mmCIF file of C-alpha atoms in Angstrom:
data_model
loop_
_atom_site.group_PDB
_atom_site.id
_atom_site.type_symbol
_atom_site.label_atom_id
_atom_site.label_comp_id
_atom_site.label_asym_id
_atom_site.label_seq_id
_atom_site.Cartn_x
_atom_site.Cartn_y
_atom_site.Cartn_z
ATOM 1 C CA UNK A 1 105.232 89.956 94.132
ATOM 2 C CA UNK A 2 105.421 93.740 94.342
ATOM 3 C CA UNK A 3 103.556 95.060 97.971
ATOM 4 C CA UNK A 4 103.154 98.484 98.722
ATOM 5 C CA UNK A 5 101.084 99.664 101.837
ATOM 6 C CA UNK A 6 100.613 103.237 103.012
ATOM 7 C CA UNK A 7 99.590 104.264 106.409
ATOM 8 C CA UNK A 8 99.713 107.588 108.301
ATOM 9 C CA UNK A 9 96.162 109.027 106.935
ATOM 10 C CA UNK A 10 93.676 110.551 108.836
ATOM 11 C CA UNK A 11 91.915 113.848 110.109
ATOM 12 C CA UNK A 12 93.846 116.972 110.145
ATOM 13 C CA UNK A 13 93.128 120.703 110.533
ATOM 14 C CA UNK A 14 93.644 123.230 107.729
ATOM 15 C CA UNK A 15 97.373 124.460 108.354
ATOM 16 C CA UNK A 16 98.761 121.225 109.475
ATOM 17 C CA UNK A 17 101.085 118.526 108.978
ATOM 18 C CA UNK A 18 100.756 114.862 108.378
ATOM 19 C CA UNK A 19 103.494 112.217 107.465
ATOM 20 C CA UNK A 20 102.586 109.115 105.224
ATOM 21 C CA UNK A 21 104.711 105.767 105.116
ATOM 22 C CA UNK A 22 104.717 103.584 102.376
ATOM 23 C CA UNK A 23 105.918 100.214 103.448
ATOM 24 C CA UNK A 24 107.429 97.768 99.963
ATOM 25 C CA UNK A 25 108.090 94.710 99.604
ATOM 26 C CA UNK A 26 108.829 91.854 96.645
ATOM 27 C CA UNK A 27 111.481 93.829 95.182
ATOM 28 C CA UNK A 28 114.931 95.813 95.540
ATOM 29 C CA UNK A 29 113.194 99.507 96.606
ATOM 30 C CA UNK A 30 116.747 100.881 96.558
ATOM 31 C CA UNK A 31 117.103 100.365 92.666
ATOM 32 C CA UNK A 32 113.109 102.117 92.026
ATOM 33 C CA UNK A 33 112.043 105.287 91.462
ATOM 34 C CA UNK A 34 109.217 106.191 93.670
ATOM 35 C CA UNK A 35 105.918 108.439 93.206
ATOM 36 C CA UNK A 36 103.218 109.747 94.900
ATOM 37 C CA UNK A 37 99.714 110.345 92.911
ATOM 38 C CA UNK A 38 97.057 111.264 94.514
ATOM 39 C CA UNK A 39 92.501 111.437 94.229
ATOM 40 C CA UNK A 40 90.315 113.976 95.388
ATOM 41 C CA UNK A 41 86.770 112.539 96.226
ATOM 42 C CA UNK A 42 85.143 112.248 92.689
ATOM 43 C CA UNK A 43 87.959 113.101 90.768
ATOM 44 C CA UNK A 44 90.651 111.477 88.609
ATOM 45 C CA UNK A 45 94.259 110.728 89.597
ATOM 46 C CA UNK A 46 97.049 113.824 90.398
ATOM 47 C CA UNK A 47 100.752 113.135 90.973
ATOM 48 C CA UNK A 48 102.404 114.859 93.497
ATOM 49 C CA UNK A 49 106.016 113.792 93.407
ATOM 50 C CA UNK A 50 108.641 111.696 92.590
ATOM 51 C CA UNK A 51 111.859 110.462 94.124
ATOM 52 C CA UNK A 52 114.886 108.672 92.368
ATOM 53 C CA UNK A 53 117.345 106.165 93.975
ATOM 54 C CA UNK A 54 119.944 107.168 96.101
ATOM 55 C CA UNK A 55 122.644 106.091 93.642
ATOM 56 C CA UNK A 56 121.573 109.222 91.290
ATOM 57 C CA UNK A 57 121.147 111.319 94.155
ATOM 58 C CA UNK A 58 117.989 110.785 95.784
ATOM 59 C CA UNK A 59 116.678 113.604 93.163
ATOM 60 C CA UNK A 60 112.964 114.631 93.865
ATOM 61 C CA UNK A 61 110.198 116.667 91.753
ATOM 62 C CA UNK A 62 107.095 117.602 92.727
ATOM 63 C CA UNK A 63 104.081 119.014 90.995
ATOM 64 C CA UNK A 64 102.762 122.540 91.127
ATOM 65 C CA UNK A 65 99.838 121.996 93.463
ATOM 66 C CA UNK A 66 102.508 121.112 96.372
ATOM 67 C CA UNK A 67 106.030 122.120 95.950
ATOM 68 C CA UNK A 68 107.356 123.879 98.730
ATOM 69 C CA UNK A 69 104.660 122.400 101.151
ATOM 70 C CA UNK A 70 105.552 118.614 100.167
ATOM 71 C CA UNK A 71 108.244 116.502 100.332
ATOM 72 C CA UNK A 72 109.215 113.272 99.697
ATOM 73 C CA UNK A 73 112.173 110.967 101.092
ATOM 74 C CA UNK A 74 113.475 107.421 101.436
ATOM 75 C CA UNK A 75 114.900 104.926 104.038
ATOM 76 C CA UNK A 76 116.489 102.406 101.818
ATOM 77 C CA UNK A 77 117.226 100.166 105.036
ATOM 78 C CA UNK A 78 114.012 100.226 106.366
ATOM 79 C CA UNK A 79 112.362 99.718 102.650
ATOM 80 C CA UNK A 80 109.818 102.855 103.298
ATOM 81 C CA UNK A 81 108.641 105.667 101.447
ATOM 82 C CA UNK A 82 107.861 108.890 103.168
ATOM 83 C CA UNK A 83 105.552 111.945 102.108
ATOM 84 C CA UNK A 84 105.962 114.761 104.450
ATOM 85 C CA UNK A 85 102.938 117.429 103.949
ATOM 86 C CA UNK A 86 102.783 120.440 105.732
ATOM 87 C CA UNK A 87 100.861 123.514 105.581
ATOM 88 C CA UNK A 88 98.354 121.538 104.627
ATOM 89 C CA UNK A 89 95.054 122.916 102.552
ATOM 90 C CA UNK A 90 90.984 122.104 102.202
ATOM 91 C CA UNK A 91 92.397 120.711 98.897
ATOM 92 C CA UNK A 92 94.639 118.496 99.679
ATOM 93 C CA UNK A 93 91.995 116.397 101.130
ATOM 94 C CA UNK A 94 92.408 112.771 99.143
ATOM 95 C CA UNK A 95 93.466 109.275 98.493
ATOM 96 C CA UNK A 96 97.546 109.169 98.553
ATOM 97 C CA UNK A 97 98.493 106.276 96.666
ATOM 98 C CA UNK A 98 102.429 104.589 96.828
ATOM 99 C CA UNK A 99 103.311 103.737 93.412
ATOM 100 C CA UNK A 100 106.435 102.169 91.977
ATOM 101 C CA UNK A 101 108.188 103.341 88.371
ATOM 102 C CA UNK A 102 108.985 100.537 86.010
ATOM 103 C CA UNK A 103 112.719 99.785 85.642
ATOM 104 C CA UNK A 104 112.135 99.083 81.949
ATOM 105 C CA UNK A 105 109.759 101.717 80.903
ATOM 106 C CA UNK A 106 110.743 105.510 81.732
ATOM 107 C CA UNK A 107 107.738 107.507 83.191
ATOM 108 C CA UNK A 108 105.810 104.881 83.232
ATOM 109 C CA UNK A 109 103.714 103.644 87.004
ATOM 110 C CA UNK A 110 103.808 99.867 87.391
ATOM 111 C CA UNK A 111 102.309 99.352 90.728
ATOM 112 C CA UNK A 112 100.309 100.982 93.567
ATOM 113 C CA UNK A 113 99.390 100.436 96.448
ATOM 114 C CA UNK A 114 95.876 100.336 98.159
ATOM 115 C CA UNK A 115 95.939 104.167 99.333
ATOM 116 C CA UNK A 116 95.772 106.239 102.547
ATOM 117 C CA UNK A 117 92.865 108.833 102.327
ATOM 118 C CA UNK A 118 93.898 112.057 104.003
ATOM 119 C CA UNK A 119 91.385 114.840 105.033
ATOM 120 C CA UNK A 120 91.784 118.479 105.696
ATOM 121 C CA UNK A 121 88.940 120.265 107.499
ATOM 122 C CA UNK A 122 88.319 121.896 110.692
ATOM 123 C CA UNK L 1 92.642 121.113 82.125
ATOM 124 C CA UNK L 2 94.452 117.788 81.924
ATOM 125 C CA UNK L 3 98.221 117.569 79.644
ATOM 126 C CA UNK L 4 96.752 113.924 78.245
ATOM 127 C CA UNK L 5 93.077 114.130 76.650
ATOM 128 C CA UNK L 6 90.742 111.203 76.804
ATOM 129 C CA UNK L 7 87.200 110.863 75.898
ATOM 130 C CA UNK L 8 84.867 111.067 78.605
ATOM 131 C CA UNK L 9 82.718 108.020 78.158
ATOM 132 C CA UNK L 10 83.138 104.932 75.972
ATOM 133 C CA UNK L 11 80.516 102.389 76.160
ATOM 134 C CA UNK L 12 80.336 98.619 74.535
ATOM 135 C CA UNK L 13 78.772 95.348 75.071
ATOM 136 C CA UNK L 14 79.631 92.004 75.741
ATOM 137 C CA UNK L 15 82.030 90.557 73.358
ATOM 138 C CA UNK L 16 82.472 93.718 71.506
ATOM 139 C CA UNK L 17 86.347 95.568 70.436
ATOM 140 C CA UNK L 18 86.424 99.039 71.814
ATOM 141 C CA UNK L 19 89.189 101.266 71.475
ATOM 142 C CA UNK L 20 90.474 104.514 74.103
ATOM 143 C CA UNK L 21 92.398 106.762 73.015
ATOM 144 C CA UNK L 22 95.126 109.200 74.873
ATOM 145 C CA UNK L 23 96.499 112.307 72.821
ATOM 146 C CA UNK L 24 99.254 114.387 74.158
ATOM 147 C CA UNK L 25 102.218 116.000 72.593
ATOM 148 C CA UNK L 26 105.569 115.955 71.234
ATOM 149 C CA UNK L 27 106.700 116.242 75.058
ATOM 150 C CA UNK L 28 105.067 113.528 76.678
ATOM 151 C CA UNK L 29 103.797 110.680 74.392
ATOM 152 C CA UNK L 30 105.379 111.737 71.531
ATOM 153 C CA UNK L 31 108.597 110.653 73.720
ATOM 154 C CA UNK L 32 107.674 108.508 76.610
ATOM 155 C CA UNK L 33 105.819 104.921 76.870
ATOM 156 C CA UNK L 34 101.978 105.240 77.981
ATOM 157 C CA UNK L 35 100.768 103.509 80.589
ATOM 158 C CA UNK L 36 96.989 102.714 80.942
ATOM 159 C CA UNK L 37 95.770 102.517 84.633
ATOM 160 C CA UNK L 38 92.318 101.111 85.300
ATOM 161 C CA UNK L 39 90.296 101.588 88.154
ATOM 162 C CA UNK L 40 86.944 99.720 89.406
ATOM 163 C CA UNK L 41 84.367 101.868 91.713
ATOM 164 C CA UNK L 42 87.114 103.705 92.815
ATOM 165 C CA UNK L 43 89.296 101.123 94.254
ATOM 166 C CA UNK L 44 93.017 100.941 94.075
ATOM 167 C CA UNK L 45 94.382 101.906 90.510
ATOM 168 C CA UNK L 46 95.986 99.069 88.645
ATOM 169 C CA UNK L 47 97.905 99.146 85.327
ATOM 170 C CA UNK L 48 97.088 97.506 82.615
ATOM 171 C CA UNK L 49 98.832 98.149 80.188
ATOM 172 C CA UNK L 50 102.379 100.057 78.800
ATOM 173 C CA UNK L 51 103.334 101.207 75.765
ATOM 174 C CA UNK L 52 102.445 97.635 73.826
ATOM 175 C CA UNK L 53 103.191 95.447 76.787
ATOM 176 C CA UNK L 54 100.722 93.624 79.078
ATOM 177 C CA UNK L 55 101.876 93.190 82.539
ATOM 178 C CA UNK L 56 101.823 89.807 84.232
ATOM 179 C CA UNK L 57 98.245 88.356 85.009
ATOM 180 C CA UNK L 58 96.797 91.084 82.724
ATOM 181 C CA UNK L 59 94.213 89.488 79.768
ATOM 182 C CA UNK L 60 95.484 88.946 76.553
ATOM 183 C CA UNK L 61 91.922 91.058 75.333
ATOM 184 C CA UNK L 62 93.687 94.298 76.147
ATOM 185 C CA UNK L 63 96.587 95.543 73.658
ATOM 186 C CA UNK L 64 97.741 98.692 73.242
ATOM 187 C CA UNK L 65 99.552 100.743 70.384
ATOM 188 C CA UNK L 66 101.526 104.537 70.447
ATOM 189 C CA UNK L 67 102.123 106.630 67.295
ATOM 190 C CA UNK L 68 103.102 109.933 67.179
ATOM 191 C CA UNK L 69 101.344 111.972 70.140
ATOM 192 C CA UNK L 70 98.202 109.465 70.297
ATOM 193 C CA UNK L 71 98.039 106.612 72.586
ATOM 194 C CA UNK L 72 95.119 103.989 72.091
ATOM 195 C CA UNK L 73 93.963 101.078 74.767
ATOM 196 C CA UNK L 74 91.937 98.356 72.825
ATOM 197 C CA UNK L 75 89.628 96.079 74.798
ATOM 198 C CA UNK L 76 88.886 93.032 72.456
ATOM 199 C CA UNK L 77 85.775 90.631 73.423
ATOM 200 C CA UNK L 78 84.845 93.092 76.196
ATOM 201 C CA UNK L 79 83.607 91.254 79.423
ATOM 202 C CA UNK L 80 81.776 93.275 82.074
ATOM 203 C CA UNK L 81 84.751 93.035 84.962
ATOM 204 C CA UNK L 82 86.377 95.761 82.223
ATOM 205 C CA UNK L 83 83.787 97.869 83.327
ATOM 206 C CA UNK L 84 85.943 100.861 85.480
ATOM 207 C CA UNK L 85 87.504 104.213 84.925
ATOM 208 C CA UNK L 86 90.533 104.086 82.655
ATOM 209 C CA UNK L 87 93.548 106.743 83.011
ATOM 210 C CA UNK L 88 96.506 106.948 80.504
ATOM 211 C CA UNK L 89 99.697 108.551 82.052
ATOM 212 C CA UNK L 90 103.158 109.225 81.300
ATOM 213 C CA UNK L 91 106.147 111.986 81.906
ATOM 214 C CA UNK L 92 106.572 115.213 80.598
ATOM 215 C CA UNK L 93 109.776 116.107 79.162
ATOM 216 C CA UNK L 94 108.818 120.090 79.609
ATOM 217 C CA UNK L 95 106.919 120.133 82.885
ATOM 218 C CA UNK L 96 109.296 117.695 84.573
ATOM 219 C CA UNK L 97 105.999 116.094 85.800
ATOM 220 C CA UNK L 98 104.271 112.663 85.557
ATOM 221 C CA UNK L 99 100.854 113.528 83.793
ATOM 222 C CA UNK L 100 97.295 112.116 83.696
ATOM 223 C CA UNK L 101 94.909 112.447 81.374
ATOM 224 C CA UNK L 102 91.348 112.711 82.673
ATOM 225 C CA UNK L 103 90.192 109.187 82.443
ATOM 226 C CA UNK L 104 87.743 107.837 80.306
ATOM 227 C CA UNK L 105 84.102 105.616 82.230
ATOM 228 C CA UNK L 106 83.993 102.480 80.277
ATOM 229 C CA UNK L 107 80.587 101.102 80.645
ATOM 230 C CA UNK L 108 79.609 97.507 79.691
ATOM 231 C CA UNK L 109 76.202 97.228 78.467
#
């Protein structure tokens, strides 16, 4: 059964940085494709970017909102997803969901994970 | 202003067939598998459906069907657990980004 569990949220001041981990389990996370989507409070679901296995590179992309401030990497050995946000912004204040891409369906989410919420205010 | 459109609102009773529908373009659906992501009271997201395959543990009362740049999500003998927000998604050959549409609150009356 496919796990995925973030952690790293919390309180942070307009400006800063904050590192999430997304911990997976109940499948082979070197062969998946990994994303980030996120929710502000009230609103519907964003992505925010996407990593491919290291066997075609370790490729990323990244959405608009956050390229340039954002990134996203992998530990293969250690099974973890990373999302690395600096410079962060009043907006960027939301739930960070860990989601896995389906191996049979291109561009299509299969799982998430429960979320970390991450809030930027002073 | 969202790449995927969805209605708002959709509402239904118990028992009843409703349908939700996703439109996009020749980028994204018209290329790409949907996949329909529900969420109850804002919890953690959790797909129900792509393209025309239900995922294990998933009812057999929700189907769904692609044509063209329109994706739909039918509900069939609607039970009031479906009620939730409900998101269609998929990737966009031209933005190089995974899209959303704007979800659509299903209420069960």
């Amino acid at each position: 059964e496919v796990h995925l569990v973030e952690s790293g949220g919390g309180l942070v001041k307009p400006g800063g940085s904050l590192r999430l981990s997304c911990a997976a389990s109940g499948f082979t996370f070197s062969n998946a494709w990994m994303h980030w989507v996120r929710q502000a409070p009230g609103k519907g679901l964003e992505w925010v970017g996407r990593i491919k296995t290291k066997a075609l590179g370790g490729t990323t992309d990244y959405a608009a909102p956050v390229k340039g401030r954002f990134s996203v990497s992998r530990d293969d050995s250690k099974n973890t997803l990373y999302l690395q946000m600096n410079n962060l912004k009043s907006e960027d204040t939301a739930v960070y969901y860990c989601t896995t891409e389906s191996r049979l369906w291109f561009g299509v989410i299969d799982f998430w994970g429960p979320g970390a919420l991450v809030t930027v205010s002073s | 202003q969202s790449a995927l459109t969805q209605e708002a609102s959709v509402s239904g009773t118990v028992g009843q067939k409703v349908t939700l529908s996703c439109t996009g373009n020749s980028n994204n659906i018209g290329r790409y598998a949907v996949a329909w992501v529900q969420q109850v009271s804002h919890g953690a997201p959790k797909t129900v459906m792509f393209g025309e395959s239900l995922p294990s543990g998933i009812p057999d009362r929700f189907s769904g069907s692609q044509s063209g740049t329109t994706a739909s999500l039918i509900i069939s003998g609607l039970q009031p657990e479906d009620e939730a927000d409900y998101f269609c998604s998929t990737w966009d050959y031209s933005l190089s980004a995974q899209v959303f549409g704007g979800g659509t609150k299903l209420t069960v009356l």
